[in-house]
XYZ file of C-alpha atoms in Angstrom:
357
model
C -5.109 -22.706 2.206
C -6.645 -19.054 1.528
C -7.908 -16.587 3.524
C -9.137 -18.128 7.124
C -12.669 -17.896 7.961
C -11.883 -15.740 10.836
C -9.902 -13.530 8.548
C -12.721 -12.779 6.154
C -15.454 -12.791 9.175
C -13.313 -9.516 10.731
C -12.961 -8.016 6.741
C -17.289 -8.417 6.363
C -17.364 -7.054 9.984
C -15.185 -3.554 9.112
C -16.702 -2.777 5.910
C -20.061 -3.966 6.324
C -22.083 -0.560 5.913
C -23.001 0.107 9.222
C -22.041 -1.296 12.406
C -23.470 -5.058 13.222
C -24.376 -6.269 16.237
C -20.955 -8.102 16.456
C -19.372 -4.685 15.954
C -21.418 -3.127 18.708
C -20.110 -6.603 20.903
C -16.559 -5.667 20.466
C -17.220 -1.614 21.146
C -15.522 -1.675 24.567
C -12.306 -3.142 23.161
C -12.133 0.036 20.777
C -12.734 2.271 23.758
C -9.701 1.016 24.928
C -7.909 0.783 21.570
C -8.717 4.454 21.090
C -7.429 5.558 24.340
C -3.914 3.695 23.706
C -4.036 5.570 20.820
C -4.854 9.352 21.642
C -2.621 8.876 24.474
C 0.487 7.567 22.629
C -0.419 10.295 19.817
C -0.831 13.358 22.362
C 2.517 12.168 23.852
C 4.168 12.815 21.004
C 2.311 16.304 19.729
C 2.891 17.402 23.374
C 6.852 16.560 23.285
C 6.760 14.073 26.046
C 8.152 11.553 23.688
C 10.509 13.121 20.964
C 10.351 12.578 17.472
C 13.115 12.629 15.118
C 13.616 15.150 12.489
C 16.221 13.537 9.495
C 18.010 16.689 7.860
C 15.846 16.015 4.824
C 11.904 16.737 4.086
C 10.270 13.568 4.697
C 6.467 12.498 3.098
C 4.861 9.872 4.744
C 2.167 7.963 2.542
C -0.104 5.976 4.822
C -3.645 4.861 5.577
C -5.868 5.113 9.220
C -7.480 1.468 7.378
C -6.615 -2.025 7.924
C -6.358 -3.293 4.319
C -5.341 -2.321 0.661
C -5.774 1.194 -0.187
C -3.371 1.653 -3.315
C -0.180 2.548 -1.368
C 2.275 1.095 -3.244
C 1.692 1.998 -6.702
C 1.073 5.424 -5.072
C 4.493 5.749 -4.027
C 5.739 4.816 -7.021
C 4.115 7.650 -9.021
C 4.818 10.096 -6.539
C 8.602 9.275 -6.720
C 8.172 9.118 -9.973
C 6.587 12.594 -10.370
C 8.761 14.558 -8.022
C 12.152 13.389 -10.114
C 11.101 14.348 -13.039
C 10.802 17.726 -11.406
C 14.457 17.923 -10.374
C 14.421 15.922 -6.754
C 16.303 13.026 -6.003
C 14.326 10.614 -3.866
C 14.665 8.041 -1.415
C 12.049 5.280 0.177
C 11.899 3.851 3.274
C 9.023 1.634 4.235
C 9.118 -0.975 7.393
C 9.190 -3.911 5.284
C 5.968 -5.659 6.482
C 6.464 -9.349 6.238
C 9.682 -9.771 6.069
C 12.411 -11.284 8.260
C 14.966 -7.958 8.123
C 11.929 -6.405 9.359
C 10.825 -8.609 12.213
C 14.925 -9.146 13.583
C 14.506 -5.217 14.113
C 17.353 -5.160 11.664
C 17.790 -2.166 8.762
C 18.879 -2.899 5.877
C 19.252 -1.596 1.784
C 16.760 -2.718 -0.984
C 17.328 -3.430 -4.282
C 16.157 -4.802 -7.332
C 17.763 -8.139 -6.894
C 16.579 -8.125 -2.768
C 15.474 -11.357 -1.233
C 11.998 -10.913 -0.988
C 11.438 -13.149 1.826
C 14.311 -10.491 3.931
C 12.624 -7.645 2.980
C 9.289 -7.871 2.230
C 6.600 -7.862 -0.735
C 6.315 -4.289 -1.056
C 9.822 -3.312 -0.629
C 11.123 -5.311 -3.227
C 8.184 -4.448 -5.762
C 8.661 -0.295 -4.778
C 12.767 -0.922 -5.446
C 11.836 -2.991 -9.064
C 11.085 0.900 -9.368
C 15.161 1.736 -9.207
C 14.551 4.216 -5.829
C 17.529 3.959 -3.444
C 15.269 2.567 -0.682
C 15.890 1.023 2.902
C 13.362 -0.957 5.129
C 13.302 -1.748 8.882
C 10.701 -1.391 11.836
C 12.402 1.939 13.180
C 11.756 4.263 10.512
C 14.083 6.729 11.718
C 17.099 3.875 11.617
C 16.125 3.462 8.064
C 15.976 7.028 6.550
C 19.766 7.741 8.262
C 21.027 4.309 6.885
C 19.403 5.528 3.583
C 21.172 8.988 3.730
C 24.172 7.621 4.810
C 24.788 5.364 1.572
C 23.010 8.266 -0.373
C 23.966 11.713 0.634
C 22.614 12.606 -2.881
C 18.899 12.306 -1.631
C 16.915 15.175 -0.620
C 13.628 13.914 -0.261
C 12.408 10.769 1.246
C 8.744 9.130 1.528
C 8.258 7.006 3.592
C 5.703 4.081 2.869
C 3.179 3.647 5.051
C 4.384 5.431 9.068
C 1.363 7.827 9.447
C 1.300 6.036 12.971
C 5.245 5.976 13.083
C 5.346 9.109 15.101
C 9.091 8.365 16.301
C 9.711 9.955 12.494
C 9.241 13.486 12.416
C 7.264 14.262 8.676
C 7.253 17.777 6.583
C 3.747 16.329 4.851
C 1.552 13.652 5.674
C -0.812 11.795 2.665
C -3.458 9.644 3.788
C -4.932 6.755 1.218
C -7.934 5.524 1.176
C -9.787 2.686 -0.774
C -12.770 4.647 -2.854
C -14.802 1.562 -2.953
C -14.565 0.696 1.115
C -13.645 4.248 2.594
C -13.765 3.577 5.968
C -16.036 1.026 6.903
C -18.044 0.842 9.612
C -16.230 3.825 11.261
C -15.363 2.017 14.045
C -11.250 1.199 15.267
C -9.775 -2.321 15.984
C -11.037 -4.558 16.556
C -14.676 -3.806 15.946
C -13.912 -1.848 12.573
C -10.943 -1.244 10.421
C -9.557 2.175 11.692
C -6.090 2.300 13.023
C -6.964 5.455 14.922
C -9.680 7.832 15.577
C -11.399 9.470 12.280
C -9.924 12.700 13.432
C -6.393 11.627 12.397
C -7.619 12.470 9.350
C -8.172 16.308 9.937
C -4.388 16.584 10.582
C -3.111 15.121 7.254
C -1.938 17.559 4.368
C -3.834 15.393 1.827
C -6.431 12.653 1.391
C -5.950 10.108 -1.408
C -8.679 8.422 -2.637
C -8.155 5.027 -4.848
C -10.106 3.599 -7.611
C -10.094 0.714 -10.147
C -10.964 2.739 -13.682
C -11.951 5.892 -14.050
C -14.809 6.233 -11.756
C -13.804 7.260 -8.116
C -16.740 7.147 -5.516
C -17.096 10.378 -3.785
C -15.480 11.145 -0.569
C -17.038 13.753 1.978
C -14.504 15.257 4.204
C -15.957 16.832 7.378
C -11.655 17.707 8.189
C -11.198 20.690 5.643
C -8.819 18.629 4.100
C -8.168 18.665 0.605
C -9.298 15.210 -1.278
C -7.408 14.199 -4.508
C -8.227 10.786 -6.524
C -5.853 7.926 -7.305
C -7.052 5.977 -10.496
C -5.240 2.707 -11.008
C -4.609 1.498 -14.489
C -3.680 -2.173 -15.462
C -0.810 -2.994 -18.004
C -0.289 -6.310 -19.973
C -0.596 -9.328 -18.397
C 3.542 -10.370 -18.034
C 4.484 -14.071 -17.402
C 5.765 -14.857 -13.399
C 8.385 -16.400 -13.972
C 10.264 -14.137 -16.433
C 9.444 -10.882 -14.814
C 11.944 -8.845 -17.361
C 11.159 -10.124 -20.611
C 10.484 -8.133 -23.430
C 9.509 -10.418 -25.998
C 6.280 -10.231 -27.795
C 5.168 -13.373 -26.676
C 5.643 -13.156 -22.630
C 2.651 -10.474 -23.110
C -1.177 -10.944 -23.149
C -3.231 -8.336 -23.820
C -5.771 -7.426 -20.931
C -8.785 -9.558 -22.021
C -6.991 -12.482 -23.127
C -7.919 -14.699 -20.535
C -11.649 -13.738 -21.250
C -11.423 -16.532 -24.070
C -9.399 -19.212 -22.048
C -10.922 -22.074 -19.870
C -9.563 -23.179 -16.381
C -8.460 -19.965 -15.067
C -7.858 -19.833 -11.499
C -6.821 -16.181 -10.151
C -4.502 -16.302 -6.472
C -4.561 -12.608 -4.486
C -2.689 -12.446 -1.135
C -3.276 -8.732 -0.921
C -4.889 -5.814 1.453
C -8.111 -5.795 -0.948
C -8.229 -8.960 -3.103
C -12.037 -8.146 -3.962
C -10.304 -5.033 -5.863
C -8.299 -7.412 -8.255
C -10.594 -10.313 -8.757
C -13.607 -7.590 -9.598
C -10.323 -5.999 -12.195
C -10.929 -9.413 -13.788
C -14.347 -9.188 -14.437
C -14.471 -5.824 -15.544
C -11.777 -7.940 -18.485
C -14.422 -10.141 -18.722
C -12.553 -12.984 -17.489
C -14.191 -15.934 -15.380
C -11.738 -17.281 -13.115
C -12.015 -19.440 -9.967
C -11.116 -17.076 -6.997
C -8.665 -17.598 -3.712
C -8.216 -14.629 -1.838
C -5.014 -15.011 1.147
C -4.164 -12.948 4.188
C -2.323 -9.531 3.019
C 1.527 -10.676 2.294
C 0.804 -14.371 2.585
C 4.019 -16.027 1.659
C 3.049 -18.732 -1.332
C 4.741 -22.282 -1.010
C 4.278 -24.575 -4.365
C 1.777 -26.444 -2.634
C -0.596 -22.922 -3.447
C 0.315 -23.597 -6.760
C -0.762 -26.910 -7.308
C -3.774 -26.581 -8.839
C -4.249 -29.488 -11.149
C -7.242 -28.551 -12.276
C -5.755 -24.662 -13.613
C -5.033 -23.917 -16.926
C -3.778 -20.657 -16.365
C -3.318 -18.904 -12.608
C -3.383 -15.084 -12.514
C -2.553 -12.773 -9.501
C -1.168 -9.497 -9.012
C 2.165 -8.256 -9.317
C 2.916 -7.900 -5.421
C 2.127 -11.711 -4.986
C 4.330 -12.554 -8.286
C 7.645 -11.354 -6.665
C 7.242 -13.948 -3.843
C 6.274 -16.486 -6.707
C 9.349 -16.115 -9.535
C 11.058 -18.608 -8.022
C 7.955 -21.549 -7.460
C 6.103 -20.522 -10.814
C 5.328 -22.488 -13.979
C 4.448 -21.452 -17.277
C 0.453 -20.992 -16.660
C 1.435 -18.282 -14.344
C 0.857 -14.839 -14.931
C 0.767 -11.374 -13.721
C -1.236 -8.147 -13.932
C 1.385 -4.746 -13.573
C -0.473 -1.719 -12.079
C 0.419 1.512 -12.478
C -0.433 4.665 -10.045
C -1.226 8.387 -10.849
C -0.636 11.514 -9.260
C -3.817 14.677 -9.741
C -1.722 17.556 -10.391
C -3.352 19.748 -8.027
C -1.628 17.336 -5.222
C 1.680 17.186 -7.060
C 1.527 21.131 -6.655
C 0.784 20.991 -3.340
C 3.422 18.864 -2.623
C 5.931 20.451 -4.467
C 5.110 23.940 -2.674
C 5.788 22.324 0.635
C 8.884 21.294 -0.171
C 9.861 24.500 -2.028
C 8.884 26.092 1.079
C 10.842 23.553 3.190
C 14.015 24.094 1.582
C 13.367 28.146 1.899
C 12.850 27.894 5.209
C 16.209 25.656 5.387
C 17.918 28.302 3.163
C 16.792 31.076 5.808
C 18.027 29.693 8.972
C-alpha cells in the first residue's frame, strides 16, 4: 500500500500555492499550534527552561517544513567539508523511525547498524564513516557521542532546530527550492513546524534543488540564503550496496531504454525523485509511501516490474528483501563556499572565545 489518501490530501493542502478553503477550515487549530509553539520557544530564550550547552560547538541542520528538504545529503557534505579542513566531526540525529529512537533509548551508529533500531537516515548518514549517535534527547546523544569519542570537536546535529533542550553555536535551516514553504500556514492547515519568523533567527538558509537550477528564495529575515544542488550518481544494485564491479552499475539514463519499470519512494518529497527520473528520461510506474515507510516483500511484489528503482534512503531498509531488478539512485550534496566560510568563522571564533576564557 503507498501513500494514504489522507496523507497526500494534507501534502496538496500545504503546498498548494495559496491557502484553500480547507486550509482556512483548519486556521483555528494553527492558532493554537502557534501559541504551543511561541510559548515553549520563549520559555527557553527567556531561561525558564534550560538548555544544555555540550563542551563542543554544535550545528544543528534542520527545516521549519513538514517534508523532504535535502537534509541528509546536506549533512553529509557539510561533514564532509569541515574535515577536510582539519575538524573532526560527530553526528547526532534522533533517529526518526526507528525503535532505539521510540524506547527513548541512545545508542551508537554504524555502518553495519540495524536499520530498523536506528532509523533510515541514521544508518545512510553513518554509510558516510561519521562517529554518530541517535536518540530522542539530543543532548543524551551528543554526551554518549563524546564519551566514546573524546577526539570530536564538532558535532551537527541532524535535524533539532525545534530541539531547544540542545543548546547550538549555529543554526542552518533547509528548505525545498521547488515547495519553499507552502501555503505559509503551520500544522495542521500548512506545513510549517513553527511561525515563519523562526526563520529570522537562523545563521543560514539552505535552499535545495534537483540540477542546477535553484528557484529563487526572498528572505524578508536578513538572513543570508545559500543553494544546495543535488547531483545523482550511478544507478547501484540494492542488494549489493558495496560492489564495485563494472556490472552492478547503470549509467543514469539506462532505464530510459528498458520496459516495465516501476520506481518505489518512501521519502519527505517523492515528487523530487520520480520528476529526477524524468528529467533521465525514464518512464516508470510511480508509488510514492509515507516518509520512512518501512518496506515488507509484499511492496516488492510487483509481478508485473521488470526493474524497480527508488532512492538510496529506501534501499537500506530494502538490502535484505531485494531481488535482482532492484536498484538504487546515490545522491550526493554540496556545500556554496560562501556558507562553508561562514561556518568555519563561527567556529574559529567559538574556539577563540573558548581559548579566552
Amino acid at each position: 500500500m503507498g501513500l494514504s489518501p489522507l496523507s497526500q490530501a494534507l501534502l496538496n493542502l500545504w503546498y498548494a500555492p495559496r491557502p484553500t478553503w480547507l486550509a482556512w477550515l483548519l486556521w483555528p487549530w494553527s492558532l493554537l499550534f502557534r501559541a504551543l509553539a511561541s510559548v515553549r520557544a520563549a520559555l527557553y530564550r527567556n531561561g525558564l527552561l534550560r538548555s544544555v550547552t555540550l563542551p563542543v560547538p554544535v550545528i544543528v541542520v534542520g527545516n521549519i517544513t513538514v517534508g523532504g528538504t535535502g537534509k541528509t545529503p546536506f549533512v553529509i557534505a557539510l561533514a564532509q567539508a569541515l574535515a577536510e579542513r582539519g575538524f573532526r566531526l560527530g553526528i547526532i540525529s534522533r533517529g526518526y523511525g526507528g525503535e532505539a529512537s521510540a524506547r527513548g533509548d541512545v545508542v551508537g551508529v554504524n555502518a553495519d547498524s540495524d536499520v530498523r533500531e536506528v532509523g533510515d537516515e541514521a544508518a545512510l548518514i553513518a554509510r558516510a564513516g561519521w562517529p554518530m549517535a541517535v536518540g530522542r534527547d539530543r543532548v543524551a546523544a551528543g554526551k554518549a557521542l563524546l564519551a566514546a569519542h573524546p577526539e570530536i570537536d564538532v558535532l551537527i546535529s541532524d535535524d533539532g532546530l525545534q530541539h531547544y533542550r540542545l543548546a547550538r553555536t549555529m543554526e542552518i535551516a533547509l528548505l525545498d527550492g521547488e515547495r519553499q514553504l507552502g501555503n505559509r500556514l503551520l500544522l495542521p492547515a500548512g506545513p510549517l513546524r513553527e511561525p515563519l519568523s523562526r526563520l529570522a533567527r537562523v545563521n543560514a538558509i539552505v535552499l535545495t534543488a534537483m540540477g542546477d537550477v535553484v528557484p529563487e528564495f526572498h528572505s524578508d529575515f536578513g538572513v543570508p540564503v545559500f543553494r544546495q544542488t543535488l547531483r545523482a550518481e550511478a544507478w547501484r544494485r540494492v542488494a549489493k550496496p558495496d560492489a564495485q564491479h563494472l556490472d552492478e552499475k547503470h549509467e543514469l539514463d539506462f532505464f530510459a531504454q528498458e520496459e516495465g519499470v516501476h520506481a518505489l519512494a518512501g521519502i519527505g518529497h517523492p515528487e523530487r525523485f520520480f520528476a529526477t527520473l524524468q528529467r533521465f528520461g525514464i518512464c516508470a510506474q510511480t508509488q510514492a509511501f509515507a516518509d520512512h515507510h518501512r518496506f515488507t516483500a509484499a511492496d516488492l511484489a510487483l509481478p508485473q516490474a521488470r526493474w524497480i528503482l527508488m532512492t538510496e534512503k529506501d534501499a537500506i531498509k530494502c538490502a535484505t528483501i531485494a531481488d535482482a531488478r532492484c536498484w538504487y539512485l546515490p545522491i550526493v550534496g554540496s556545500i556554496e563556499p560562501a556558507l562553508l566560510r561562514l561556518v568555519e568563522e563561527m567556529l574559529r571564533e567559538k574556539a577563540k572565545e573558548k581559548t579566552d576564557e
